[in-house]
XYZ file of C-alpha atoms in Angstrom:
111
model
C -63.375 -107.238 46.907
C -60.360 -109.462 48.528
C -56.591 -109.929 48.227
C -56.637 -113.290 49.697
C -57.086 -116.324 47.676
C -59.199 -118.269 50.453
C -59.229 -121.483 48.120
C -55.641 -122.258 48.161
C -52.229 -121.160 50.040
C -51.860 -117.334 49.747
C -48.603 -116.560 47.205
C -48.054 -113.059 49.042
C -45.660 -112.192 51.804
C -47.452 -110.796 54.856
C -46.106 -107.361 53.731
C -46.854 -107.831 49.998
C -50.571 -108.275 50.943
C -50.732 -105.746 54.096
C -49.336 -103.495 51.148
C -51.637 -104.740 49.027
C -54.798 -104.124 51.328
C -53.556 -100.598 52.460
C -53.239 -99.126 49.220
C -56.726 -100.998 47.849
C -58.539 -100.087 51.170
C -57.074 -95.903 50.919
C -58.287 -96.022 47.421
C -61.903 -97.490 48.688
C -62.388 -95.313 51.270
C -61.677 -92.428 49.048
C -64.282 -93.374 46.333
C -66.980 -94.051 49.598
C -67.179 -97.181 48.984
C -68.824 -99.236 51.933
C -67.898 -102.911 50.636
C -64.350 -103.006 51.975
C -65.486 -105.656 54.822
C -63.130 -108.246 53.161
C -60.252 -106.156 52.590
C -60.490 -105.266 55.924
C -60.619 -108.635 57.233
C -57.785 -109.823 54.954
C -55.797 -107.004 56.395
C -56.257 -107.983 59.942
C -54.971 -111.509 58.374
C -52.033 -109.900 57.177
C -51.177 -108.205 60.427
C -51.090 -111.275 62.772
C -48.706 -112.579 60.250
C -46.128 -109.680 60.603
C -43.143 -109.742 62.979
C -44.754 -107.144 65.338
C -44.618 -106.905 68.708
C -47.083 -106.900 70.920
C -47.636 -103.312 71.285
C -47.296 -102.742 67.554
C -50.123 -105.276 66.664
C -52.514 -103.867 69.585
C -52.407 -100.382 68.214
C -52.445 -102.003 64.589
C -55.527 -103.743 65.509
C -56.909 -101.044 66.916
C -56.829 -98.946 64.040
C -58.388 -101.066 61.735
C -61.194 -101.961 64.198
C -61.580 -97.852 64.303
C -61.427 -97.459 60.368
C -64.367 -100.476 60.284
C -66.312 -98.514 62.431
C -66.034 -95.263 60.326
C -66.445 -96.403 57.415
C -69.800 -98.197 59.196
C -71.119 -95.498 59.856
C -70.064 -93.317 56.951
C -67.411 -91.519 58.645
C -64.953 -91.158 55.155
C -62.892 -88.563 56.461
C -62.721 -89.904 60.326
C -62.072 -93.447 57.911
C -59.047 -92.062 55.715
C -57.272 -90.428 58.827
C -57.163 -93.675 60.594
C -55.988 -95.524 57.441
C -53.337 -93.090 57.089
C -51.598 -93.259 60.519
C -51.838 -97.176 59.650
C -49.997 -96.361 56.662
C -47.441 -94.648 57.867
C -46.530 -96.801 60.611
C -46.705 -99.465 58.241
C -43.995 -98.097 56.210
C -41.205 -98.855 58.706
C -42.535 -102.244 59.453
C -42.114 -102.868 56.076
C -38.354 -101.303 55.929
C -37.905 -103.338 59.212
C -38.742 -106.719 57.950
C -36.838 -105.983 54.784
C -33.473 -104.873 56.190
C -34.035 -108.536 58.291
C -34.587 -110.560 54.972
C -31.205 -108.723 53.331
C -29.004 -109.005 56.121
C -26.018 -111.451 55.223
C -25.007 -113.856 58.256
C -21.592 -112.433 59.636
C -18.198 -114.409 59.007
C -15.648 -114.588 61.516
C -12.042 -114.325 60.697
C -9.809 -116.594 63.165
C -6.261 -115.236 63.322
């Protein structure tokens, strides 16, 4: 199970397919299944393409190392808690990068 086409360029934004692997990773987790390794991985892909900071991407990181290791070890609920602090933090990263991507360049009036 993947969201990244590995064979050729990827036709998602970063957010599109951190989206993309959030929602198909919650719904996963919640069904117990154990073979999200790839989403996982193309999540972390995702992530080092977003405009984050450095702090942002540490604790981003760190929460998907944590949900890999819960869902390791069979840890669902410890597994959709992480997932869903991702989530939400994701949401503003995705508002973020949007409101950059609509903004019009300013126009200066001379007098």
């Amino acid at each position: 199970m993947t969201v990244l086409n590995r064979d050729s360029k990827p036709q998602l934004s970063p957010q599109q397919l951190a989206a993309n692997c959030l929602r198909q990773l919650a719904a996963g987790i919640e069904h117990r299944q154990s073979d999200v390794g790839d989403l996982l991985a193309d999540l972390h892909v995702a992530l080092e393409a977003l405009p984050l900071d450095t702090e942002e991407f540490g604790v981003a990181h760190n929460r998907v190392v944590n949900v890999t290791r819960y869902v390791r070890r069979g840890e669902w609920g410890a597994a959709q808690y992480e997932l869903r602090l991702l989530e939400r933090r994701s949401l503003s990263w995705f508002k973020e990068s949007t409101a950059v991507e609509r903004r019009k360049p300013v126009t200066h009036r001379t007098a």
